[in-house]
Tab-separated table of C-alpha atoms in Angstrom:
chain	number	residue	atom	x	y	z
A	1	UNK	CA	0.147	0.045	0.017
A	2	UNK	CA	2.738	2.436	1.083
A	3	UNK	CA	4.697	1.511	-1.977
A	4	UNK	CA	1.708	2.227	-4.159
A	5	UNK	CA	1.407	5.717	-2.591
A	6	UNK	CA	5.051	6.520	-3.087
A	7	UNK	CA	4.797	5.314	-6.542
A	8	UNK	CA	1.761	7.552	-7.255
A	9	UNK	CA	3.596	10.416	-5.625
A	10	UNK	CA	6.559	10.016	-7.803
A	11	UNK	CA	4.453	9.937	-10.909
A	12	UNK	CA	2.649	13.192	-9.860
A	13	UNK	CA	5.834	14.812	-9.090
A	14	UNK	CA	7.414	13.871	-12.433
A	15	UNK	CA	4.213	15.151	-14.108
A	16	UNK	CA	4.333	18.508	-12.079
A	17	UNK	CA	8.000	19.055	-13.091
A	18	UNK	CA	7.358	18.312	-16.811
A	19	UNK	CA	4.294	20.652	-16.619
A	20	UNK	CA	6.020	23.410	-14.650
A	21	UNK	CA	9.247	24.013	-16.754
A	22	UNK	CA	7.623	25.030	-20.033
A	23	UNK	CA	5.081	27.157	-18.158
A	24	UNK	CA	7.637	29.042	-16.268
A	25	UNK	CA	9.838	29.439	-19.596
A	26	UNK	CA	6.805	30.816	-21.337
A	27	UNK	CA	5.967	33.360	-18.534
A	28	UNK	CA	9.435	34.544	-18.702
A	29	UNK	CA	9.435	34.779	-22.390
A	30	UNK	CA	6.136	36.677	-22.250
A	31	UNK	CA	7.590	39.016	-19.568
A	32	UNK	CA	10.614	39.645	-21.650
A	33	UNK	CA	8.402	40.479	-24.675
A	34	UNK	CA	6.265	42.855	-22.572
A	35	UNK	CA	9.214	44.784	-21.005
A	36	UNK	CA	10.728	45.170	-24.425
A	37	UNK	CA	7.376	46.247	-26.066
A	38	UNK	CA	6.871	48.832	-23.487
A	39	UNK	CA	10.106	50.958	-24.070
A	40	UNK	CA	10.965	51.535	-27.611
A	41	UNK	CA	14.269	53.239	-28.655
A	42	UNK	CA	13.704	56.753	-29.671
A	43	UNK	CA	14.351	56.835	-33.545
A	44	UNK	CA	15.974	60.069	-33.404
A	45	UNK	CA	18.284	58.798	-30.727
A	46	UNK	CA	18.938	55.630	-32.780
A	47	UNK	CA	19.874	57.570	-35.958
A	48	UNK	CA	22.238	59.868	-33.759
A	49	UNK	CA	23.927	56.979	-32.085
A	50	UNK	CA	24.248	55.070	-35.487
A	51	UNK	CA	25.744	58.233	-37.215
A	52	UNK	CA	28.329	58.584	-34.438
A	53	UNK	CA	29.235	54.916	-34.614
A	54	UNK	CA	29.567	55.244	-38.377
A	55	UNK	CA	32.173	57.782	-37.951
A	56	UNK	CA	34.040	55.717	-35.358
A	57	UNK	CA	34.001	52.888	-38.009
A	58	UNK	CA	35.435	55.034	-40.520
A	59	UNK	CA	38.380	56.204	-38.219
A	60	UNK	CA	39.016	52.716	-36.926
A	61	UNK	CA	38.747	50.992	-40.236
A	62	UNK	CA	40.457	53.665	-42.567
A	63	UNK	CA	42.865	55.345	-40.123
A	64	UNK	CA	46.293	54.177	-39.082
A	65	UNK	CA	46.722	53.383	-35.502
A	66	UNK	CA	49.619	54.937	-33.589
A	67	UNK	CA	50.527	54.166	-29.848
A	68	UNK	CA	51.954	56.893	-27.670
A	69	UNK	CA	53.741	56.140	-24.478
A	70	UNK	CA	55.178	58.235	-21.740
A	71	UNK	CA	57.634	56.757	-19.335
A	72	UNK	CA	61.057	58.159	-18.208
A	73	UNK	CA	62.560	54.764	-18.184
A	74	UNK	CA	61.270	54.157	-21.757
A	75	UNK	CA	57.701	53.634	-22.744
A	76	UNK	CA	57.762	50.194	-24.639
A	77	UNK	CA	59.565	46.782	-24.692
A	78	UNK	CA	59.998	44.657	-27.487
A	79	UNK	CA	59.965	40.984	-27.845
A	80	UNK	CA	60.545	39.699	-31.387
A	81	UNK	CA	57.827	41.358	-33.473
A	82	UNK	CA	55.586	42.114	-30.448
A	83	UNK	CA	55.632	45.178	-28.342
A	84	UNK	CA	53.948	46.112	-25.064
A	85	UNK	CA	54.196	48.950	-22.502
A	86	UNK	CA	57.326	48.699	-20.428
A	87	UNK	CA	55.375	47.923	-17.249
A	88	UNK	CA	52.177	48.665	-15.398
A	89	UNK	CA	53.338	52.198	-14.566
A	90	UNK	CA	53.661	53.087	-18.144
A	91	UNK	CA	51.039	55.559	-19.398
A	92	UNK	CA	50.031	55.135	-23.036
A	93	UNK	CA	47.119	55.632	-25.395
A	94	UNK	CA	46.233	54.834	-29.002
A	95	UNK	CA	45.163	57.393	-31.542
A	96	UNK	CA	44.441	57.214	-35.355
A	97	UNK	CA	46.001	59.171	-38.226
A	98	UNK	CA	43.602	59.854	-41.124
A	99	UNK	CA	44.255	62.132	-43.936
A	100	UNK	CA	46.672	64.295	-42.004
A	101	UNK	CA	44.386	64.595	-39.058
A	102	UNK	CA	44.599	62.923	-35.690
A	103	UNK	CA	41.667	61.394	-33.935
A	104	UNK	CA	41.447	59.940	-30.526
A	105	UNK	CA	38.732	57.853	-28.698
A	106	UNK	CA	37.542	58.640	-25.191
A	107	UNK	CA	35.447	56.130	-23.411
A	108	UNK	CA	32.510	58.389	-22.197
A	109	UNK	CA	29.136	58.653	-21.067
A	110	UNK	CA	27.137	60.691	-23.571
A	111	UNK	CA	26.249	63.967	-21.819
A	112	UNK	CA	23.466	64.680	-24.411
A	113	UNK	CA	21.443	61.675	-23.310
A	114	UNK	CA	19.200	61.149	-20.116
A	115	UNK	CA	18.158	57.729	-19.306
A	116	UNK	CA	15.401	57.255	-16.758
A	117	UNK	CA	16.818	56.203	-13.434
A	118	UNK	CA	19.934	54.758	-14.880
A	119	UNK	CA	23.325	55.966	-15.704
A	120	UNK	CA	24.191	57.198	-19.248
A	121	UNK	CA	25.622	54.225	-21.169
A	122	UNK	CA	29.270	54.377	-21.902
A	123	UNK	CA	30.372	54.597	-25.661
A	124	UNK	CA	33.359	55.378	-27.621
A	125	UNK	CA	33.388	59.116	-28.411
A	126	UNK	CA	35.492	60.470	-31.158
A	127	UNK	CA	37.777	63.323	-30.347
A	128	UNK	CA	39.433	65.652	-33.099
A	129	UNK	CA	42.981	66.093	-31.876
A	130	UNK	CA	45.133	67.886	-34.395
A	131	UNK	CA	45.598	68.746	-37.935
A	132	UNK	CA	49.097	68.373	-39.466
A	133	UNK	CA	50.872	71.786	-39.590
A	134	UNK	CA	53.405	72.961	-42.326
A	135	UNK	CA	56.386	71.189	-40.607
A	136	UNK	CA	54.681	67.861	-40.516
A	137	UNK	CA	53.956	68.165	-36.777
A	138	UNK	CA	50.890	67.681	-34.791
A	139	UNK	CA	49.999	69.498	-31.483
A	140	UNK	CA	47.301	68.585	-29.038
A	141	UNK	CA	46.518	68.511	-25.420
A	142	UNK	CA	46.149	65.328	-23.398
A	143	UNK	CA	46.600	63.721	-20.124
A	144	UNK	CA	50.175	62.382	-19.633
A	145	UNK	CA	49.216	60.367	-16.483
A	146	UNK	CA	47.027	57.639	-15.113
A	147	UNK	CA	46.200	56.309	-18.625
A	148	UNK	CA	46.709	52.638	-19.280
A	149	UNK	CA	45.326	52.801	-22.683
A	150	UNK	CA	44.027	52.111	-25.193
A	151	UNK	CA	41.700	55.213	-24.948
A	152	UNK	CA	42.756	58.702	-25.153
A	153	UNK	CA	42.209	60.880	-21.994
A	154	UNK	CA	41.676	64.582	-22.102
A	155	UNK	CA	44.108	66.661	-20.004
A	156	UNK	CA	46.191	69.790	-20.107
A	157	UNK	CA	49.744	68.593	-20.990
A	158	UNK	CA	50.778	69.838	-24.564
A	159	UNK	CA	52.024	67.089	-26.834
A	160	UNK	CA	53.943	67.794	-30.113
A	161	UNK	CA	54.803	65.060	-32.410
A	162	UNK	CA	56.004	64.289	-35.833
A	163	UNK	CA	54.744	60.847	-37.239
A	164	UNK	CA	57.359	60.791	-39.960
A	165	UNK	CA	60.473	61.310	-37.799
A	166	UNK	CA	58.821	59.823	-34.604
A	167	UNK	CA	59.837	62.598	-32.477
A	168	UNK	CA	57.461	63.171	-29.599
A	169	UNK	CA	57.664	65.687	-26.766
A	170	UNK	CA	55.246	66.824	-24.184
A	171	UNK	CA	55.208	69.609	-21.636
A	172	UNK	CA	54.141	68.995	-17.930
A	173	UNK	CA	54.278	71.729	-15.330
A	174	UNK	CA	56.660	73.756	-17.491
A	175	UNK	CA	59.053	71.091	-18.043
A	176	UNK	CA	59.580	69.425	-21.473
A	177	UNK	CA	59.953	65.550	-21.642
A	178	UNK	CA	60.329	62.948	-24.482
A	179	UNK	CA	57.511	60.485	-25.272
A	180	UNK	CA	57.697	57.655	-27.647
A	181	UNK	CA	55.473	56.475	-30.483
A	182	UNK	CA	54.976	53.135	-32.137
A	183	UNK	CA	54.434	53.360	-35.863
A	184	UNK	CA	51.436	51.878	-37.725
A	185	UNK	CA	53.306	48.871	-38.783
A	186	UNK	CA	54.103	47.892	-35.320
A	187	UNK	CA	50.588	48.741	-33.874
A	188	UNK	CA	48.990	45.265	-34.977
A	189	UNK	CA	51.813	43.699	-32.821
A	190	UNK	CA	51.241	45.852	-29.795
A	191	UNK	CA	49.230	44.378	-26.972
A	192	UNK	CA	48.357	46.297	-23.745
A	193	UNK	CA	49.019	45.012	-20.294
A	194	UNK	CA	45.526	43.714	-19.932
A	195	UNK	CA	46.162	41.559	-23.004
A	196	UNK	CA	44.636	41.675	-26.474
A	197	UNK	CA	45.786	43.428	-29.680
A	198	UNK	CA	45.069	47.171	-29.458
A	199	UNK	CA	43.639	47.378	-32.923
A	200	UNK	CA	41.289	44.513	-32.204
A	201	UNK	CA	40.110	46.237	-28.860
A	202	UNK	CA	39.015	49.379	-30.943
A	203	UNK	CA	37.231	46.996	-33.456
A	204	UNK	CA	35.583	45.240	-30.614
A	205	UNK	CA	34.178	48.645	-29.544
A	206	UNK	CA	32.412	48.768	-32.819
A	207	UNK	CA	31.019	45.337	-32.506
A	208	UNK	CA	29.342	46.368	-29.139
A	209	UNK	CA	27.007	48.813	-31.189
A	210	UNK	CA	23.972	46.539	-31.180
A	211	UNK	CA	24.240	45.911	-27.372
A	212	UNK	CA	24.724	49.656	-26.842
A	213	UNK	CA	21.607	50.453	-28.763
A	214	UNK	CA	19.756	47.963	-26.532
A	215	UNK	CA	20.724	50.002	-23.651
A	216	UNK	CA	19.301	53.229	-24.993
A	217	UNK	CA	15.761	51.986	-24.496
A	218	UNK	CA	14.057	54.726	-22.461
A	219	UNK	CA	16.730	57.358	-22.971
A	220	UNK	CA	16.112	60.698	-24.768
A	221	UNK	CA	18.039	63.835	-25.610
A	222	UNK	CA	18.723	66.311	-22.922
A	223	UNK	CA	16.621	69.484	-23.601
B	1	UNK	CA	46.711	14.123	-65.648
B	2	UNK	CA	46.167	13.202	-61.959
B	3	UNK	CA	49.553	14.742	-61.021
B	4	UNK	CA	48.530	18.139	-62.745
B	5	UNK	CA	45.172	17.848	-60.720
B	6	UNK	CA	46.682	17.120	-57.418
B	7	UNK	CA	49.247	20.227	-58.024
B	8	UNK	CA	46.365	22.529	-58.908
B	9	UNK	CA	44.566	21.391	-55.906
B	10	UNK	CA	47.619	21.863	-53.635
B	11	UNK	CA	48.234	25.431	-54.989
B	12	UNK	CA	44.605	26.310	-54.475
B	13	UNK	CA	44.750	25.046	-50.919
B	14	UNK	CA	47.913	27.101	-50.225
B	15	UNK	CA	46.357	30.348	-51.721
B	16	UNK	CA	43.211	29.943	-49.613
B	17	UNK	CA	45.062	29.249	-46.386
B	18	UNK	CA	47.686	32.278	-46.990
B	19	UNK	CA	45.394	34.903	-45.264
B	20	UNK	CA	44.983	32.665	-42.156
B	21	UNK	CA	48.760	32.473	-41.969
B	22	UNK	CA	49.692	35.985	-42.328
B	23	UNK	CA	46.726	37.628	-40.590
B	24	UNK	CA	48.309	41.030	-40.750
B	25	UNK	CA	45.278	42.929	-42.580
B	26	UNK	CA	42.843	44.684	-40.321
B	27	UNK	CA	39.604	42.666	-40.605
B	28	UNK	CA	36.451	43.896	-39.079
B	29	UNK	CA	33.972	41.221	-38.308
B	30	UNK	CA	30.981	41.624	-40.685
B	31	UNK	CA	28.218	42.792	-38.330
B	32	UNK	CA	25.864	44.103	-41.124
B	33	UNK	CA	26.910	47.645	-40.886
B	34	UNK	CA	28.381	49.281	-44.025
B	35	UNK	CA	31.395	51.544	-43.733
B	36	UNK	CA	29.653	54.990	-44.412
B	37	UNK	CA	30.910	57.443	-46.809
B	38	UNK	CA	32.058	60.167	-44.191
B	39	UNK	CA	34.399	63.027	-45.267
B	40	UNK	CA	37.291	62.970	-42.767
B	41	UNK	CA	37.537	66.772	-43.178
B	42	UNK	CA	34.059	67.501	-42.531
B	43	UNK	CA	34.177	65.139	-39.609
B	44	UNK	CA	37.054	66.796	-38.013
B	45	UNK	CA	35.681	70.200	-38.456
B	46	UNK	CA	32.387	69.178	-36.865
B	47	UNK	CA	34.137	67.545	-33.955
B	48	UNK	CA	36.457	70.507	-33.551
B	49	UNK	CA	33.710	72.966	-33.308
B	50	UNK	CA	31.629	70.801	-30.933
B	51	UNK	CA	34.695	70.557	-28.748
B	52	UNK	CA	35.354	74.327	-28.821
B	53	UNK	CA	31.722	75.019	-28.098
B	54	UNK	CA	31.800	72.496	-25.206
B	55	UNK	CA	35.012	74.042	-23.843
B	56	UNK	CA	33.439	77.577	-23.896
B	57	UNK	CA	30.201	76.284	-22.472
B	58	UNK	CA	32.325	74.717	-19.664
B	59	UNK	CA	33.945	78.020	-18.829
B	60	UNK	CA	30.621	79.701	-18.782
B	61	UNK	CA	29.146	77.122	-16.365
B	62	UNK	CA	32.280	77.668	-13.998
B	63	UNK	CA	31.590	81.350	-14.306
B	64	UNK	CA	27.893	80.636	-13.335
B	65	UNK	CA	28.884	78.413	-10.551
B	66	UNK	CA	30.943	81.408	-8.936
B	67	UNK	CA	27.787	83.634	-9.614
B	68	UNK	CA	25.591	80.945	-7.927
B	69	UNK	CA	27.983	80.918	-4.884
B	70	UNK	CA	27.650	84.582	-4.578
B	71	UNK	CA	23.959	84.400	-4.780
B	72	UNK	CA	23.917	81.766	-2.119
B	73	UNK	CA	25.813	83.931	0.140
B	74	UNK	CA	23.348	86.752	-0.503
B	75	UNK	CA	20.591	84.344	0.425
B	76	UNK	CA	22.697	83.232	3.366
B	77	UNK	CA	22.506	86.978	4.652
B	78	UNK	CA	18.683	86.922	4.903
B	79	UNK	CA	18.557	83.611	6.557
B	80	UNK	CA	16.606	83.912	9.751
B	81	UNK	CA	18.421	80.867	11.102
B	82	UNK	CA	21.680	82.659	10.436
B	83	UNK	CA	20.306	85.820	12.354
B	84	UNK	CA	19.372	83.582	15.179
B	85	UNK	CA	22.790	82.013	15.446
B	86	UNK	CA	24.600	85.166	15.025
B	87	UNK	CA	22.561	86.630	17.729
B	88	UNK	CA	23.301	83.549	20.021
B	89	UNK	CA	26.935	83.742	19.173
B	90	UNK	CA	27.230	87.408	19.737
B	91	UNK	CA	24.834	87.170	22.676
B	92	UNK	CA	27.192	84.631	24.350
B	93	UNK	CA	30.033	86.789	23.777
B	94	UNK	CA	28.094	89.906	24.798
B	95	UNK	CA	27.020	88.053	28.166
B	96	UNK	CA	30.791	87.746	29.070
B	97	UNK	CA	31.316	91.229	27.911
B	98	UNK	CA	31.353	93.550	30.943
B	99	UNK	CA	29.845	96.200	28.738
B	100	UNK	CA	26.691	93.978	28.024
B	101	UNK	CA	25.012	95.276	24.956
B	102	UNK	CA	21.718	94.148	23.869
B	103	UNK	CA	21.568	91.363	21.276
B	104	UNK	CA	18.837	92.885	19.355
B	105	UNK	CA	20.989	95.610	18.134
B	106	UNK	CA	23.071	93.235	15.905
B	107	UNK	CA	22.893	93.854	12.324
B	108	UNK	CA	24.733	92.107	9.493
B	109	UNK	CA	25.549	92.948	6.041
B	110	UNK	CA	28.379	92.841	3.490
B	111	UNK	CA	28.186	89.127	2.661
B	112	UNK	CA	30.763	88.459	-0.020
B	113	UNK	CA	32.114	85.365	-1.564
B	114	UNK	CA	35.793	84.744	-2.060
B	115	UNK	CA	36.989	81.261	-3.187
B	116	UNK	CA	33.669	79.730	-2.288
B	117	UNK	CA	33.549	81.036	1.333
B	118	UNK	CA	31.083	83.553	2.316
B	119	UNK	CA	32.612	86.244	4.533
B	120	UNK	CA	29.969	87.684	6.902
B	121	UNK	CA	30.666	90.890	8.439
B	122	UNK	CA	28.362	91.479	11.501
B	123	UNK	CA	28.205	95.172	12.565
B	124	UNK	CA	27.539	95.184	16.410
B	125	UNK	CA	27.409	98.076	18.409
B	126	UNK	CA	30.719	97.024	19.626
B	127	UNK	CA	32.247	97.183	16.220
B	128	UNK	CA	32.584	94.888	13.179
B	129	UNK	CA	32.892	91.114	13.712
B	130	UNK	CA	34.071	88.815	10.779
B	131	UNK	CA	32.871	85.235	10.143
B	132	UNK	CA	33.232	82.879	7.357
B	133	UNK	CA	30.453	80.414	6.487
B	134	UNK	CA	30.434	77.685	3.797
B	135	UNK	CA	27.824	78.327	1.263
B	136	UNK	CA	25.396	75.618	0.512
B	137	UNK	CA	25.579	74.057	3.910
B	138	UNK	CA	22.687	74.332	6.364
B	139	UNK	CA	23.274	77.106	8.894
B	140	UNK	CA	23.836	75.807	12.151
B	141	UNK	CA	26.174	76.573	14.973
B	142	UNK	CA	28.926	74.289	13.717
B	143	UNK	CA	28.994	75.416	10.113
B	144	UNK	CA	29.341	79.173	11.106
B	145	UNK	CA	33.043	78.809	11.896
B	146	UNK	CA	34.762	81.956	13.422
B	147	UNK	CA	37.883	81.955	11.180
B	148	UNK	CA	39.213	85.210	11.867
B	149	UNK	CA	39.588	84.433	15.619
B	150	UNK	CA	41.656	87.564	16.240
B	151	UNK	CA	39.121	89.809	14.939
B	152	UNK	CA	36.244	87.951	16.640
B	153	UNK	CA	38.105	88.066	19.821
B	154	UNK	CA	38.621	91.794	19.220
B	155	UNK	CA	34.944	91.822	18.682
B	156	UNK	CA	34.232	89.963	21.978
B	157	UNK	CA	36.854	91.979	23.927
B	158	UNK	CA	35.384	95.493	22.759
């Protein structure tokens, strides 16, 4: 008798589990659909973000990546055809050269967007750094400290560089020091301390675009 | 005939494997987005203008912040809580003052802001007393610090 009851219980238990799982899955699926139905991405916002990402794509795809390093003990170390920052204290960032102009990328929250109850999503923001002058030099301001790449960091130190001769100087608190540049041919073999090829890290930023758009649900332009 | 075919097959295989071996070309994963036709000159100019505008806007904001601090100090001057505490502070001092002057006769004016600190000059019948108070903080007895002790002491001793 007891065995019969236990057997019946097991059968019912199995039946409930088999019935319960699809029900739960379908309720979550419905919930997911509902929540995504409620908040739509603002079409103007989507167009704006896509235009910015298209510009990023142009620079990353068509531009030449350079790496600038700042370290009084030497910015880079080389092992075979691979380069890396000298050590964890070395400050460096990547920037792109495109048709005699330099562009950098800052990882930034977009101050033009407001998202209800949430932080502004981070995105890659393109920065116009400098135009080449008559003597093939570029001058721009950046931060020479606390930057472990690959992104550019805004700052007050003046950098002056020549990409042909690879000369690089920067002025910090009235003192001029040397910086180092790794040329485009080397950049593909340059990996940051956290690992990964630098060019690929920028390209990965482009691939995050669909996910970024997802996070813009419920966001709008700041008035 | 078979040898020729095998050779062709081998060359074909090598050619198709070549990009995998060298791997030097920048390859973007095809995510369905087409590289746009954007003029780099126009792009640079637009970004440059935006950056300049943002920089000057930042400067303006910083000026406004200073202005806001000054306004806050002005508001501080009409705060009844401040009046009460000033009276209390001066009142305590006046109690220990042998000349003993009525607290009600305290006036205060000339509230200015310098480096974010509101300087309050209190004109009492015994002479001016100087106080510094931080703007934006609730006025209570602890936030109203007497920074210029010498002058305050003078004020007390007068």
